[in-house]
Amino acid sequence: MSLKIALAQTNFLVGDIVANVDNLIKVANHARAELNADLIVFPELAIIGYPAEDLLLRRDFIAAANNAIYQLAERFTDIALVVGFPELDGDKLYNSAVVLHQGVVVARYRKQALPNYGVFDEQRYFVPGDGPCVFEFNGVFIGLTICEDVWRNGIIEATRQAGAEIVLTLNASPFNSGKIHQREDVVCQQIKAAGVPLVYVNQVGGQDELVFDGASFVVDARGEIIFRAAEFEEQVSVVEFVGNQPIKTICAPLYSEIAGAYQALVLGIKDYVRKNGFQGAILGLSGGIDSALVLALAVDALGADKVEVVLMPSRYTQAMSIEDALQQAEAQGVKHHVIPIEPAVNAFTGMLAGVFAGTTKDTTEENIQARCRGVILMAMSNKQGKLLLTTGNKSEMSVGYATLYGDMAGGFAPIKDVPKLLVYELSRYRNGISPVIPERVITRPPSAELAPDQIDEDSLPAYAVLDPILERYVEQDQSADEIIAAGFRREDVARAITLVDKNEYKRRQSPPGIKITSRAFGRDRRYPITSGYRGLVP
Amino acid sequence: MSLKIALAQTNFLVGDIVANVDNLIKVANHARAELNADLIVFPELAIIGYPAEDLLLRRDFIAAANNAIYQLAERFTDIALVVGFPELDGDKLYNSAVVLHQGVVVARYRKQALPNYGVFDEQRYFVPGDGPCVFEFNGVFIGLTICEDVWRNGIIEATRQAGAEIVLTLNASPFNSGKIHQREDVVCQQIKAAGVPLVYVNQVGGQDELVFDGASFVVDARGEIIFRAAEFEEQVSVVEFVGNQPIKTICAPLYSEIAGAYQALVLGIKDYVRKNGFQGAILGLSGGIDSALVLALAVDALGADKVEVVLMPSRYTQAMSIEDALQQAEAQGVKHHVIPIEPAVNAFTGMLAGVFAGTTKDTTEENIQARCRGVILMAMSNKQGKLLLTTGNKSEMSVGYATLYGDMAGGFAPIKDVPKLLVYELSRYRNGISPVIPERVITRPPSAELAPDQIDEDSLPAYAVLDPILERYVEQDQSADEIIAAGFRREDVARAITLVDKNEYKRRQSPPGIKITSRAFGRDRRYPITSGYRGLVP
């Protein structure tokens, strides 16, 4: 007895139930007609997208999602659909999956493990289900699980004990670097223990700060991966089971860590622009490495015709910055503008002369330059309906080495979660495919160019020191003592973490950006602004 | 047998364990020495402040809090302390309260009901306790509960059944309009059913977007309030129990709803400035009602000497706006500056002439004006270390009638959760105490003054229509259909909710502001930016 199961690795738009249902129908018809699938599995909560956040508290939205599921059931008679949806039962909401077959709901499972950590808030919305679900289909007993269920010990095992010969898992598992190995390892370990094959379907696409990487897969009962879908792409695939034995088929190769991060950033930009209906993107190109990388990413995501850059030199801008920026704009084939900021800076300087009389120059004057650039870029963004990409990296966001409403202005911050050292690595990686970023941009010392002969290391520890301290403090929650014990200088640690603690107010007003590390700022790391905690520096 | 219980309605700084412990010690000594208290009850998680958010994930922070509690136990022999702290037990964290007496921990309670809705994320951090805690003290059996416990049916009753003759509740219950009545009603209902007196201690003070209003109280076994502490003030009070009968004492009167909202805003500003170490505050005074109210609030919170205003007229600013702004600045005794924005606007217009050639004027040009003001205000804030208060109200934040990095620029947005109609009410209320806002500011039609003869109602439904629609949609999650059925015009509803849905990106970059309604933007209402949900307008 053969059973063909389709894995629908699809890209949904959060909140758009009508479009998502249309997409489900199209994909299911394709799986039946072209791939001869008997059953198709969609990702977690596919009908509403993931994460829908507080839309889940709207009664009209939940009612629409529930109605859509029951209408969908009537559409298909010759293929079974496994679809995730927010199931309302009385006043309780469940993160559920239903099996729709021959016009009716033949099985229903309620997610038992509701993640409420990191970027996840599922206990804000859902109550947990209380046991496994196994249904018979074409003579095979199939169990249902949803995402976090397979990370918690005991649920796959209980599903097998309830009779499952094959387990399906509907997922919305977001990307971060290294996550795919962790995910496959966890699932394969669970399966080795339970001894039942598993079909893992993940969604793909960008949603605000999250990128879902796809890479759906099938594991046989011994815990070996016998199929893997591509990362970062929509793909509908079929795996054939004979009895409960999946037949080995093609495993898409995995990207390297650096290539995976690059792809995640490209997809994150692409989907933010597309799903929010922008005409394209615009950014300030300074001749520095951060904006150089963002330009490369934007062109790879959107195409050169959709990307526009603005050079905004000041008296502190070095000639090589302009040369390199122009060279890259040309190499990438994007429209560029040069708008020197001196007239606006001079205007503000004059307007503030009275109130600033008798004061000395400080970062205020640097901020004014950055904010003049912000005004120019936002004006161009507003006029053209193009998304302004801001180009700050995670190291800057961590220590507040950025100007609110200046270089932080923008609708989306693609490399906000990319530490500076990784910015270099990604730039080299991209140039390895084809040279787009001028070599000098990569090799010169980084500078904000807001004061004469300024370089970042005047104000901050070298990035080779700073970045590992930040990773320990921000991502791993290590204490000052632990970081010092790991071999970092006390003054560097104190300086770095004090800056992190003090700059929460800036991060709170920063645009969203793409999570690629184990802990991004934003929904993933929720700190108070008003706080007496100062890293407990001893 | 008499027992004197002190209610320590105190204001803690989140994260500053050392300062909070010092404060606890000082207050406990005062309660013993001056008030003859036998036992003193502090608010929920007093040792770390509330809400500490992701500081609760830091091992160093949790260790410090736990050490502090056990050291605190040794400090007091003649008064018992009931103190909330994040209790670490193995790898589990509890929201706990301990009773410290004669150098040891004599009882420990773990909160059973962990709120994970609205502004609360307690299930992100804590696991729930599994039963009541009753301890004997001076011959009386006393039960412990924490905040949400008294809102959930059954917990007070179970505590009484476990032998409690008096129940203590440690709270961090944030303010919103009308909350105090709801809170007292809920508690009194629970107590009427359980028939046991209750001592309710709430914290007081501002913490980012939340204001805790204090108003601690004591309920006798019949459910009558026999003591209430002041709202919005630190206060240490003693209530005497004879057996389990509390002796009736002074009940502080409650503020009216409008006065309570005003006090909440004043306290929120005061604590944000003080706890974040600002030298004072600065704001742009336009001659409109929003900045007029924010100025009045800021002066009431900080004193006139700490507040500075800037008038930034343009060609569209009416003479009466300048007159009224100057009149209020004078009436309130604050330093003021006048900086016309034309030089900067002209500079940008010239700089953008090339790229804007052939385009028509739109909101881009209006935004440039607003952003020039933002640059001026931020420069003054940066130079002086004064907090920039931004003056947008909730109606504007809802529909996006504000310029990112322009009038939205600032570190704190005091009236961000105040709908426009309430802005008027609060202004009239404040003028009823002493006239500070010129009458014409209250009576003239509101205008952004970014284009000739512009008034808000050119772009938006009248606030008398808009505000109730927004309340239904944003605070109550009503659907378009429900709002229309309540008597609003379809086109007004569609316009309002479409704007709300589309402007999440602006709100995500807005500064924090004080929650005064049942649902504020920010932690309280978490919406995706990328979303296909458009209010399901039929």
Short mmCIF file of N, CA and C in Angstrom, two decimals, chain A residues 359-411:
data_model
loop_
_atom_site.label_atom_id
_atom_site.label_comp_id
_atom_site.label_asym_id
_atom_site.label_seq_id
_atom_site.Cartn_x
_atom_site.Cartn_y
_atom_site.Cartn_z
N THR A 359 28.37 77.19 24.37
CA THR A 359 28.56 75.75 24.60
C THR A 359 29.70 75.24 23.71
N THR A 360 30.20 74.07 24.05
CA THR A 360 31.27 73.48 23.23
C THR A 360 30.68 72.38 22.34
N LYS A 361 31.38 72.13 21.24
CA LYS A 361 30.93 71.08 20.33
C LYS A 361 30.96 69.72 21.01
N ASP A 362 29.96 68.93 20.73
CA ASP A 362 29.93 67.56 21.26
C ASP A 362 29.20 66.68 20.25
N THR A 363 28.65 65.59 20.69
CA THR A 363 27.97 64.72 19.73
C THR A 363 26.71 65.37 19.16
N THR A 364 26.22 66.42 19.80
CA THR A 364 25.05 67.13 19.26
C THR A 364 25.28 67.51 17.80
N GLU A 365 26.44 68.09 17.53
CA GLU A 365 26.73 68.55 16.16
C GLU A 365 26.87 67.35 15.21
N GLU A 366 27.39 66.25 15.71
CA GLU A 366 27.47 65.05 14.88
C GLU A 366 26.06 64.54 14.56
N ASN A 367 25.22 64.55 15.58
CA ASN A 367 23.85 64.08 15.39
C ASN A 367 23.10 64.93 14.37
N ILE A 368 23.36 66.24 14.37
CA ILE A 368 22.67 67.11 13.40
C ILE A 368 23.00 66.67 11.97
N GLN A 369 24.25 66.34 11.73
CA GLN A 369 24.62 65.86 10.39
C GLN A 369 23.85 64.59 10.04
N ALA A 370 23.85 63.65 10.97
CA ALA A 370 23.16 62.38 10.71
C ALA A 370 21.67 62.63 10.48
N ARG A 371 21.09 63.58 11.23
CA ARG A 371 19.65 63.83 11.09
C ARG A 371 19.31 64.56 9.80
N CYS A 372 20.24 65.40 9.31
CA CYS A 372 20.00 66.01 8.00
C CYS A 372 19.92 64.92 6.93
N ARG A 373 20.76 63.93 7.06
CA ARG A 373 20.69 62.81 6.10
C ARG A 373 19.36 62.07 6.25
N GLY A 374 18.93 61.90 7.49
CA GLY A 374 17.65 61.23 7.74
C GLY A 374 16.49 61.98 7.07
N VAL A 375 16.51 63.30 7.16
CA VAL A 375 15.42 64.10 6.56
C VAL A 375 15.41 63.93 5.04
N ILE A 376 16.59 63.97 4.44
CA ILE A 376 16.70 63.81 2.97
C ILE A 376 16.16 62.44 2.55
N LEU A 377 16.63 61.42 3.22
CA LEU A 377 16.23 60.06 2.84
C LEU A 377 14.73 59.84 3.04
N MET A 378 14.21 60.33 4.15
CA MET A 378 12.78 60.15 4.40
C MET A 378 11.95 60.93 3.39
N ALA A 379 12.43 62.09 3.00
CA ALA A 379 11.69 62.87 1.99
C ALA A 379 11.63 62.09 0.68
N MET A 380 12.74 61.49 0.30
CA MET A 380 12.76 60.73 -0.95
C MET A 380 11.90 59.47 -0.83
N SER A 381 11.96 58.85 0.33
CA SER A 381 11.12 57.67 0.58
C SER A 381 9.64 58.04 0.50
N ASN A 382 9.27 59.13 1.18
CA ASN A 382 7.86 59.58 1.19
C ASN A 382 7.39 59.92 -0.23
N LYS A 383 8.23 60.64 -0.96
CA LYS A 383 7.81 61.11 -2.29
C LYS A 383 7.58 59.95 -3.25
N GLN A 384 8.41 58.91 -3.13
CA GLN A 384 8.36 57.83 -4.12
C GLN A 384 7.67 56.56 -3.65
N GLY A 385 7.31 56.52 -2.36
CA GLY A 385 6.73 55.28 -1.86
C GLY A 385 7.73 54.14 -1.80
N LYS A 386 9.00 54.50 -1.68
CA LYS A 386 10.03 53.46 -1.56
C LYS A 386 10.41 53.30 -0.09
N LEU A 387 10.68 52.07 0.27
CA LEU A 387 11.06 51.77 1.65
C LEU A 387 12.48 52.27 1.92
N LEU A 388 12.63 53.05 2.99
CA LEU A 388 13.99 53.45 3.38
C LEU A 388 14.62 52.33 4.21
N LEU A 389 15.72 51.81 3.71
CA LEU A 389 16.48 50.81 4.46
C LEU A 389 17.52 51.52 5.29
N THR A 390 17.51 51.25 6.58
CA THR A 390 18.55 51.84 7.42
C THR A 390 19.66 50.80 7.57
N THR A 391 20.88 51.27 7.77
CA THR A 391 22.02 50.39 7.51
C THR A 391 22.83 50.04 8.76
N GLY A 392 22.29 50.34 9.94
CA GLY A 392 23.04 50.04 11.17
C GLY A 392 23.16 48.55 11.43
N ASN A 393 24.26 48.16 12.03
CA ASN A 393 24.50 46.75 12.36
C ASN A 393 24.21 46.50 13.84
N LYS A 394 24.31 45.24 14.24
CA LYS A 394 23.96 44.88 15.62
C LYS A 394 24.94 45.44 16.64
N SER A 395 26.22 45.52 16.28
CA SER A 395 27.19 46.07 17.23
C SER A 395 26.83 47.51 17.57
N GLU A 396 26.47 48.29 16.55
CA GLU A 396 26.06 49.68 16.78
C GLU A 396 24.77 49.76 17.58
N MET A 397 23.81 48.93 17.21
CA MET A 397 22.53 48.92 17.93
C MET A 397 22.75 48.56 19.40
N SER A 398 23.70 47.67 19.64
CA SER A 398 23.96 47.23 21.01
C SER A 398 24.48 48.37 21.88
N VAL A 399 25.46 49.10 21.35
CA VAL A 399 26.12 50.12 22.18
C VAL A 399 25.58 51.52 21.92
N GLY A 400 24.60 51.63 21.03
CA GLY A 400 24.00 52.94 20.78
C GLY A 400 24.86 53.85 19.93
N TYR A 401 25.76 53.25 19.13
CA TYR A 401 26.63 54.06 18.27
C TYR A 401 25.88 54.36 16.98
N ALA A 402 24.86 55.19 17.11
CA ALA A 402 23.97 55.51 16.00
C ALA A 402 23.12 56.68 16.45
N THR A 403 22.59 57.44 15.50
CA THR A 403 21.79 58.61 15.82
C THR A 403 20.32 58.33 15.57
N LEU A 404 19.54 58.45 16.65
CA LEU A 404 18.07 58.36 16.53
C LEU A 404 17.60 59.39 15.52
N TYR A 405 16.72 58.99 14.61
CA TYR A 405 16.15 59.86 13.58
C TYR A 405 17.21 60.32 12.58
N GLY A 406 18.43 59.82 12.72
CA GLY A 406 19.50 60.14 11.78
C GLY A 406 19.77 58.90 10.95
N ASP A 407 20.93 58.27 11.20
CA ASP A 407 21.21 57.03 10.46
C ASP A 407 20.28 55.90 10.91
N MET A 408 19.57 56.07 12.04
CA MET A 408 18.60 55.05 12.43
C MET A 408 17.25 55.21 11.73
N ALA A 409 17.06 56.30 11.01
CA ALA A 409 15.77 56.51 10.33
C ALA A 409 15.57 55.47 9.24
N GLY A 410 14.37 54.98 9.14
CA GLY A 410 14.06 54.03 8.07
C GLY A 410 12.94 53.11 8.46
N GLY A 411 12.39 52.46 7.46
CA GLY A 411 11.29 51.54 7.72
C GLY A 411 11.74 50.14 8.06
#
